Coordinates of C-alpha atoms and ligand atoms in Angstrom, one line a residue:
X1 CA -209.5 -115.3 99.5
X2 CA -211.1 -117.8 101.8
X3 CA -213.2 -116.8 104.8
X4 CA -213.5 -119.4 107.6
X5 CA -216.2 -120.0 110.1
X6 CA -214.7 -118.3 113.1
X7 CA -216.2 -119.5 116.4
X8 CA -214.0 -117.3 118.6
X9 CA -215.4 -116.0 121.8
X10 CA -213.9 -112.5 121.2
X11 CA -212.7 -110.6 119.4
X12 CA -215.2 -112.4 117.2
X13 CA -216.7 -112.7 113.8
X14 CA -218.1 -109.6 112.1
X15 CA -220.7 -109.4 109.3
X16 CA -218.9 -109.8 106.0
X17 CA -220.9 -106.9 104.5
X18 CA -219.6 -104.6 107.2
X19 CA -216.0 -105.6 106.5
X20 CA -216.5 -105.1 102.8
X21 CA -218.0 -101.6 103.4
X22 CA -215.1 -100.7 105.7
X23 CA -212.7 -101.8 103.1
X24 CA -214.4 -99.8 100.4
X25 CA -214.4 -96.7 102.6
X26 CA -210.9 -97.2 104.0
X27 CA -209.0 -94.6 102.0
X28 CA -211.8 -92.1 101.3
X29 CA -214.9 -91.9 103.6
X30 CA -217.8 -90.4 101.7
X31 CA -215.7 -88.1 99.5
X32 CA -213.8 -86.6 102.5
X33 CA -210.5 -87.8 101.1
X34 CA -209.6 -89.3 104.5
X35 CA -209.9 -92.6 106.3
X36 CA -212.1 -92.5 109.4
X37 CA -208.9 -93.4 111.3
X38 CA -207.3 -90.1 110.2
X39 CA -210.2 -87.8 111.1
X40 CA -210.3 -85.4 114.0
X41 CA -212.8 -86.5 116.5
X42 CA -214.0 -82.9 116.6
X43 CA -214.5 -82.6 112.9
X44 CA -217.9 -82.6 111.3
X45 CA -217.4 -85.9 109.6
X46 CA -216.6 -87.9 112.7
X47 CA -219.2 -86.0 114.7
X48 CA -221.8 -87.3 112.2
X49 CA -220.5 -90.8 112.4
X50 CA -220.6 -90.8 116.2
X51 CA -224.1 -89.3 116.3
X52 CA -225.5 -91.8 113.8
X53 CA -224.0 -94.7 115.8
X54 CA -225.6 -93.5 119.0
X55 CA -228.9 -92.9 117.3
X56 CA -229.0 -96.4 115.7
X57 CA -228.1 -98.0 119.1
X58 CA -230.9 -96.1 120.8
X59 CA -233.3 -97.2 118.1
X60 CA -232.3 -100.8 118.1
X61 CA -232.5 -101.2 121.9
X62 CA -235.4 -98.7 122.3
X63 CA -233.3 -96.8 124.9
X64 CA -235.6 -94.4 126.8
X65 CA -234.6 -90.7 126.7
X66 CA -233.6 -90.6 130.4
X67 CA -230.7 -92.9 129.7
X68 CA -227.2 -91.8 128.5
X69 CA -225.3 -93.8 126.0
X70 CA -221.5 -93.5 126.6
X71 CA -218.8 -94.7 124.3
X72 CA -215.8 -95.4 126.6
X73 CA -212.6 -97.4 126.8
X74 CA -211.1 -99.9 129.2
X75 CA -213.4 -102.8 128.4
X76 CA -215.8 -104.7 130.6
X77 CA -212.9 -105.4 133.0
X78 CA -212.4 -101.7 133.3
X79 CA -216.1 -101.2 134.0
X80 CA -215.8 -103.7 136.8
X81 CA -214.0 -100.8 138.7
X82 CA -215.6 -97.9 137.0
X83 CA -219.1 -98.9 137.9
X84 CA -218.5 -99.1 141.7
X85 CA -216.5 -95.8 141.6
X86 CA -219.6 -94.1 140.0
X87 CA -222.5 -96.0 141.5
X88 CA -221.7 -96.5 145.2
X89 CA -223.5 -93.2 146.0
X90 CA -222.5 -93.3 149.7
X91 CA -223.7 -96.9 150.2
X92 CA -221.6 -99.5 151.9
X93 CA -222.2 -102.6 149.9
X94 CA -223.1 -104.1 146.5
X95 CA -225.1 -107.2 145.8
X96 CA -223.7 -109.7 143.3
X97 CA -225.2 -112.8 141.6
X98 CA -222.3 -115.2 141.0
X99 CA -222.8 -117.3 137.8
X100 CA -219.2 -118.0 136.7
X101 CA -215.9 -116.7 135.7
X102 CA -217.0 -113.2 134.7
X103 CA -219.1 -112.7 137.8
X104 CA -216.2 -113.7 139.9
X105 CA -213.9 -111.2 138.2
X106 CA -216.5 -108.4 138.8
X107 CA -216.8 -109.4 142.4
X108 CA -213.1 -109.4 143.0
X109 CA -212.7 -106.0 141.5
X110 CA -215.6 -104.5 143.4
X111 CA -214.2 -105.6 146.7
X112 CA -211.6 -102.8 146.3
X113 CA -214.3 -100.2 146.6
X114 CA -217.0 -101.7 148.8
X115 CA -218.3 -104.6 150.8
X116 CA -219.7 -107.3 148.6
X117 CA -222.7 -109.4 149.3
X118 CA -222.9 -112.5 147.1
X119 CA -226.7 -112.7 147.1
X120 CA -226.8 -115.9 145.1
X121 CA -224.2 -118.2 143.6
X122 CA -224.2 -121.2 141.3
X123 CA -220.7 -122.3 142.5
X124 CA -222.0 -125.3 144.4
X125 CA -223.3 -126.9 141.1
X126 CA -220.2 -126.0 139.1
X127 CA -221.7 -122.9 137.5
X128 CA -224.2 -124.8 135.4
X129 CA -227.1 -122.5 135.9
X130 CA -228.5 -119.1 136.9
X131 CA -229.8 -119.3 140.5
X132 CA -233.6 -118.8 140.6
X133 CA -234.7 -115.4 141.7
X134 CA -236.4 -117.0 144.7
X135 CA -233.0 -118.0 146.0
X136 CA -231.5 -114.5 146.0
X137 CA -230.7 -112.9 149.4
X138 CA -230.8 -109.3 148.4
X139 CA -230.0 -106.3 150.7
X140 CA -232.5 -103.4 150.3
X141 CA -229.6 -101.0 151.2
X142 CA -227.2 -102.2 148.5
X143 CA -225.8 -99.6 146.1
X144 CA -226.9 -101.9 143.2
X145 CA -227.4 -105.5 142.2
X146 CA -224.8 -106.7 139.7
X147 CA -225.2 -109.7 137.3
X148 CA -223.6 -111.0 134.2
X149 CA -226.4 -111.7 131.6
X150 CA -224.3 -114.1 129.7
X151 CA -221.3 -116.0 131.1
X152 CA -219.2 -116.2 128.0
X153 CA -216.9 -118.9 129.3
X154 CA -219.4 -121.1 131.0
X155 CA -222.2 -120.6 128.5
X156 CA -224.9 -119.7 131.1
X157 CA -227.4 -117.0 130.1
X158 CA -230.3 -115.3 131.8
X159 CA -233.6 -116.0 130.1
X160 CA -235.5 -113.7 132.5
X161 CA -235.0 -110.1 133.8
X162 CA -235.1 -110.2 137.6
X163 CA -237.1 -107.8 139.5
X164 CA -234.9 -106.3 142.2
X165 CA -237.2 -103.6 143.5
X166 CA -235.9 -100.1 144.0
X167 CA -232.2 -101.0 144.0
X168 CA -230.6 -100.3 140.5
X169 CA -229.9 -103.4 138.4
X170 CA -226.5 -103.4 136.7
X171 CA -225.6 -105.9 134.0
X172 CA -222.4 -106.9 132.2
X173 CA -223.9 -107.7 128.8
X174 CA -220.6 -108.0 126.9
X175 CA -221.5 -111.2 125.1
X176 CA -225.2 -111.0 124.6
X177 CA -226.0 -107.3 124.0
X178 CA -227.9 -106.8 120.8
X179 CA -228.6 -110.6 120.5
X180 CA -232.3 -110.0 121.6
X181 CA -234.6 -107.2 122.7
X182 CA -234.0 -105.9 126.2
X183 CA -236.3 -103.8 128.4
X184 CA -233.7 -101.1 129.2
X185 CA -236.0 -99.5 131.8
X186 CA -235.5 -102.5 134.1
X187 CA -231.8 -101.7 134.4
X188 CA -229.9 -98.8 136.1
X189 CA -226.8 -99.5 134.0
X190 CA -225.7 -101.9 131.3
X191 CA -222.1 -102.2 130.1
X192 CA -220.5 -104.2 127.3
X193 CA -217.1 -104.5 125.6
X194 CA -217.7 -104.2 121.9
X195 CA -215.6 -107.2 120.7
X196 CA -218.2 -109.9 121.0
X197 CA -221.4 -108.7 119.4
X198 CA -220.7 -105.0 118.4
X199 CA -217.4 -104.4 116.7
X200 CA -213.7 -104.1 117.2
X201 CA -212.0 -104.3 120.6
X202 CA -211.2 -101.0 122.2
X203 CA -214.8 -99.6 122.5
X204 CA -216.9 -100.1 125.6
X205 CA -220.6 -99.2 125.6
X206 CA -222.3 -98.0 128.8
X207 CA -226.1 -97.3 129.0
X208 CA -226.9 -95.5 132.3
X209 CA -230.0 -94.0 133.8
X210 CA -229.6 -90.2 134.3
X211 CA -230.3 -90.2 138.1
X212 CA -227.3 -92.4 138.8
X213 CA -224.8 -89.8 137.4
X214 CA -222.9 -87.2 139.3
X215 CA -222.0 -89.1 142.5
X216 CA -218.6 -90.6 141.6
X217 CA -216.0 -91.2 144.3
X218 CA -213.6 -88.2 144.4
X219 CA -210.7 -90.5 143.3
X220 CA -212.5 -91.5 140.1
X221 CA -210.3 -90.6 137.1
X222 CA -212.1 -87.8 135.1
X223 CA -212.1 -89.9 132.0
X224 CA -214.1 -92.6 133.9
X225 CA -216.5 -90.3 135.6
X226 CA -219.8 -91.0 133.8
X227 CA -221.1 -87.5 134.4
X228 CA -218.0 -86.0 132.8
X229 CA -218.2 -88.4 129.9
X230 CA -221.9 -87.7 129.4
X231 CA -221.4 -83.9 129.7
X232 CA -218.8 -84.1 126.9
X233 CA -220.8 -86.4 124.5
X234 CA -218.2 -89.2 125.1
X235 CA -215.5 -86.8 123.9
X236 CA -213.9 -85.8 127.1
X237 CA -210.9 -87.6 125.8
X238 CA -210.3 -88.9 122.3
X239 CA -212.8 -91.7 121.8
X240 CA -211.9 -95.0 119.9
X241 CA -213.0 -93.4 116.6
X242 CA -212.5 -96.3 114.2
X243 CA -214.2 -98.8 116.6
X244 CA -217.2 -96.4 116.9
X245 CA -217.4 -96.2 113.1
X246 CA -217.4 -100.0 112.7
X247 CA -219.9 -100.4 115.5
X248 CA -222.2 -97.9 113.5
X249 CA -221.9 -100.1 110.4
X250 CA -222.8 -103.2 112.5
X251 CA -225.8 -101.3 113.9
X252 CA -226.9 -100.5 110.3
X253 CA -226.5 -104.2 109.4
X254 CA -228.6 -105.3 112.4
X255 CA -231.3 -102.8 111.4
X256 CA -231.3 -104.0 107.8
X257 CA -231.7 -107.6 109.1
X258 CA -234.9 -106.6 110.9
X259 CA -233.6 -105.4 114.2
X260 CA -233.3 -107.3 117.5
X261 CA -236.5 -109.3 117.1
X262 CA -235.1 -110.8 113.9
X263 CA -231.7 -111.3 115.5
X264 CA -233.3 -113.1 118.4
X265 CA -235.1 -115.4 116.1
X266 CA -232.0 -116.2 114.0
X267 CA -229.9 -116.7 117.2
X268 CA -232.5 -119.1 118.6
X269 CA -232.6 -121.1 115.4
X270 CA -228.8 -121.4 115.3
X271 CA -228.5 -122.4 119.0
X272 CA -231.4 -124.9 118.8
X273 CA -229.7 -126.6 115.9
X274 CA -226.5 -127.1 117.8
X275 CA -228.0 -128.0 121.2
X276 CA -230.5 -130.5 119.7
X277 CA -227.6 -132.2 118.1
X278 CA -225.5 -132.3 121.3
X279 CA -228.4 -133.7 123.3
X280 CA -229.1 -136.4 120.7
X281 CA -225.5 -137.5 120.5
X282 CA -223.9 -140.1 122.7
X283 CA -220.5 -138.7 121.9
X284 CA -220.8 -135.0 123.0
X285 CA -222.3 -133.5 126.1
X286 CA -223.5 -130.0 127.1
X287 CA -222.7 -129.1 130.7
X288 CA -225.3 -126.4 131.2
X289 CA -228.9 -126.8 132.5
X290 CA -231.3 -126.5 129.7
X291 CA -233.2 -123.4 130.8
X292 CA -230.0 -121.4 131.3
X293 CA -228.1 -122.3 128.2
X294 CA -226.5 -119.5 126.3
X295 CA -227.6 -118.8 122.8
X296 CA -224.3 -117.0 122.1
X297 CA -221.6 -119.3 123.6
X298 CA -222.1 -123.1 123.4
X299 CA -219.7 -125.1 125.5
X300 CA -219.6 -128.8 124.9
X301 CA -217.4 -131.7 125.7
X302 CA -216.3 -134.9 124.0
X303 CA -217.0 -137.8 126.4
X304 CA -213.5 -139.0 125.6
X305 CA -211.1 -136.1 126.2
X306 CA -208.3 -138.1 124.5
X307 CA -210.0 -137.2 121.2
X308 CA -210.0 -133.4 121.8
X309 CA -206.8 -132.7 119.8
X310 CA -208.0 -134.8 116.8
X311 CA -211.4 -133.1 116.9
X312 CA -209.8 -129.6 116.8
X313 CA -207.4 -130.6 114.0
X314 CA -210.2 -132.0 111.9
X315 CA -212.3 -128.9 112.5
X316 CA -209.5 -126.6 111.4
X317 CA -209.0 -128.6 108.3
X318 CA -212.7 -127.9 107.5
X319 CA -212.4 -124.1 108.1
X320 CA -214.1 -124.3 111.5
X321 CA -211.8 -122.3 113.7
X322 CA -211.4 -121.3 117.4
X323 CA -213.5 -124.1 118.9
X324 CA -211.2 -124.8 121.8
X325 CA -212.9 -124.1 125.1
X326 CA -211.6 -121.6 127.6
X327 CA -208.5 -122.9 129.5
X328 CA -210.4 -122.7 132.8
X329 CA -213.1 -125.2 131.8
X330 CA -211.5 -127.2 128.9
X331 CA -213.5 -129.0 126.3
X332 CA -214.9 -127.0 123.3
X333 CA -216.9 -123.9 122.9
X334 CA -218.7 -122.6 119.8
X335 CA -219.4 -118.8 120.0
X336 CA -222.3 -118.1 117.6
X337 CA -222.8 -114.4 117.9
X338 CA -225.1 -112.3 115.6
X339 CA -222.6 -112.3 112.8
X340 CA -222.2 -116.1 112.6
X341 CA -224.4 -117.2 109.7
X342 CA -226.6 -120.3 110.1
X343 CA -224.4 -122.0 107.5
X344 CA -221.5 -121.9 110.0
X345 CA -223.6 -123.8 112.6
X346 CA -224.8 -126.2 109.9
X347 CA -221.2 -126.9 108.9
X348 CA -220.3 -127.5 112.6
X349 CA -223.1 -129.9 113.1
X350 CA -222.2 -131.8 110.0
X351 CA -218.7 -132.1 111.3
X352 CA -219.9 -133.3 114.7
X353 CA -221.8 -136.1 113.0
X354 CA -218.9 -137.0 110.7
X355 CA -216.4 -137.0 113.6
X356 CA -218.7 -139.1 115.8
X357 CA -219.3 -141.6 113.0
X358 CA -215.6 -142.0 112.4
X359 CA -214.7 -142.4 116.0
X360 CA -217.6 -144.0 117.8
Ligands
PLP401 C1 -215.1 -110.6 127.2 C2 -215.9 -110.3 128.5 C3 -215.3 -109.5 129.4 C4 -213.9 -108.9 129.3 O1 -214.0 -107.8 128.5 P1 -212.6 -106.9 128.3 O2 -213.0 -106.1 127.1 O3 -211.5 -107.9 128.0 O4 -212.4 -106.1 129.4 C5 -216.1 -109.2 130.6 N1 -217.3 -109.8 130.8 C6 -217.8 -110.6 129.8 C7 -219.2 -111.2 130.1 C8 -217.1 -110.9 128.7 O5 -217.7 -111.7 127.8

């Protein structure tokens, strides 16, 4: 068996120890004689798995008691509709910060439910940055302020938590949740699809402050009404049980690594290694402004696009996979989530050097 270095943006690399544990427990979870996939979500075994996953997530992120943790389905794209349905609370409009492809998707979906005020946008500079807080034109009557903390495609990440006053702050954290500590109390709601930094696709995590529940639009599907989901401990409908189990194993792994402070340190070391090489090279370029660069998704370009195909072919031959950039921006992208070991980034940098030497 050969494991590659998988730089996919998502679904993405998982810790090898988690996959091994899941394999060991596949046919018989803890003497139950069943796979987790076969268990009733109302049985005592799965209820224990679910409760442990939630408790670990609360511990890792230091989630205050007045926040609910919801295990949902529909992905972050689903939440782009579910959030406005639940959080409009009689208000007419929503403030958005537009930092790239994922913000644009959120904005487009929200327009079905409310007026949208784009309070700040990085479109004019080709989405190479997060607009400074001083540029934001916020509306004090907005239902909430929405941002995407890490633009997975453009590689732009917030390195500050904005103060938006009394209006709830909502963040799509799909691709940087659990990569660093977060002050949850500064947010009204956080959502994230699991398949970047948490576990398998199919699970969506929502962390929401209590006082924002219970005011969903009447048309909201029951399975997507946060109050209903919370009242039923995320079991109003059958939850994605196996994905929750794997997420729980990932949470255990993060805790064993030293928690989010340790994750943040490792992630910084990995990203620094890669960005320092890109900046030093005359062959590769990084399109994002330095103070907004993502520690999770590192887009880069070859100065000579004609070499892109040869670059990718050589990478693949060395077990460095999924480096092709998103079709909307081209070039390359290395996603280096929590589960990417530093050895993967070292191997990538060694290949960048080798390719440059052979082609410069
Ligand atoms: C991947 C991603 C999404 C899309 O998630 P789905 O699970 O496909 O709905 C949305 N936002 C961000 C920031 C992402 O990285």
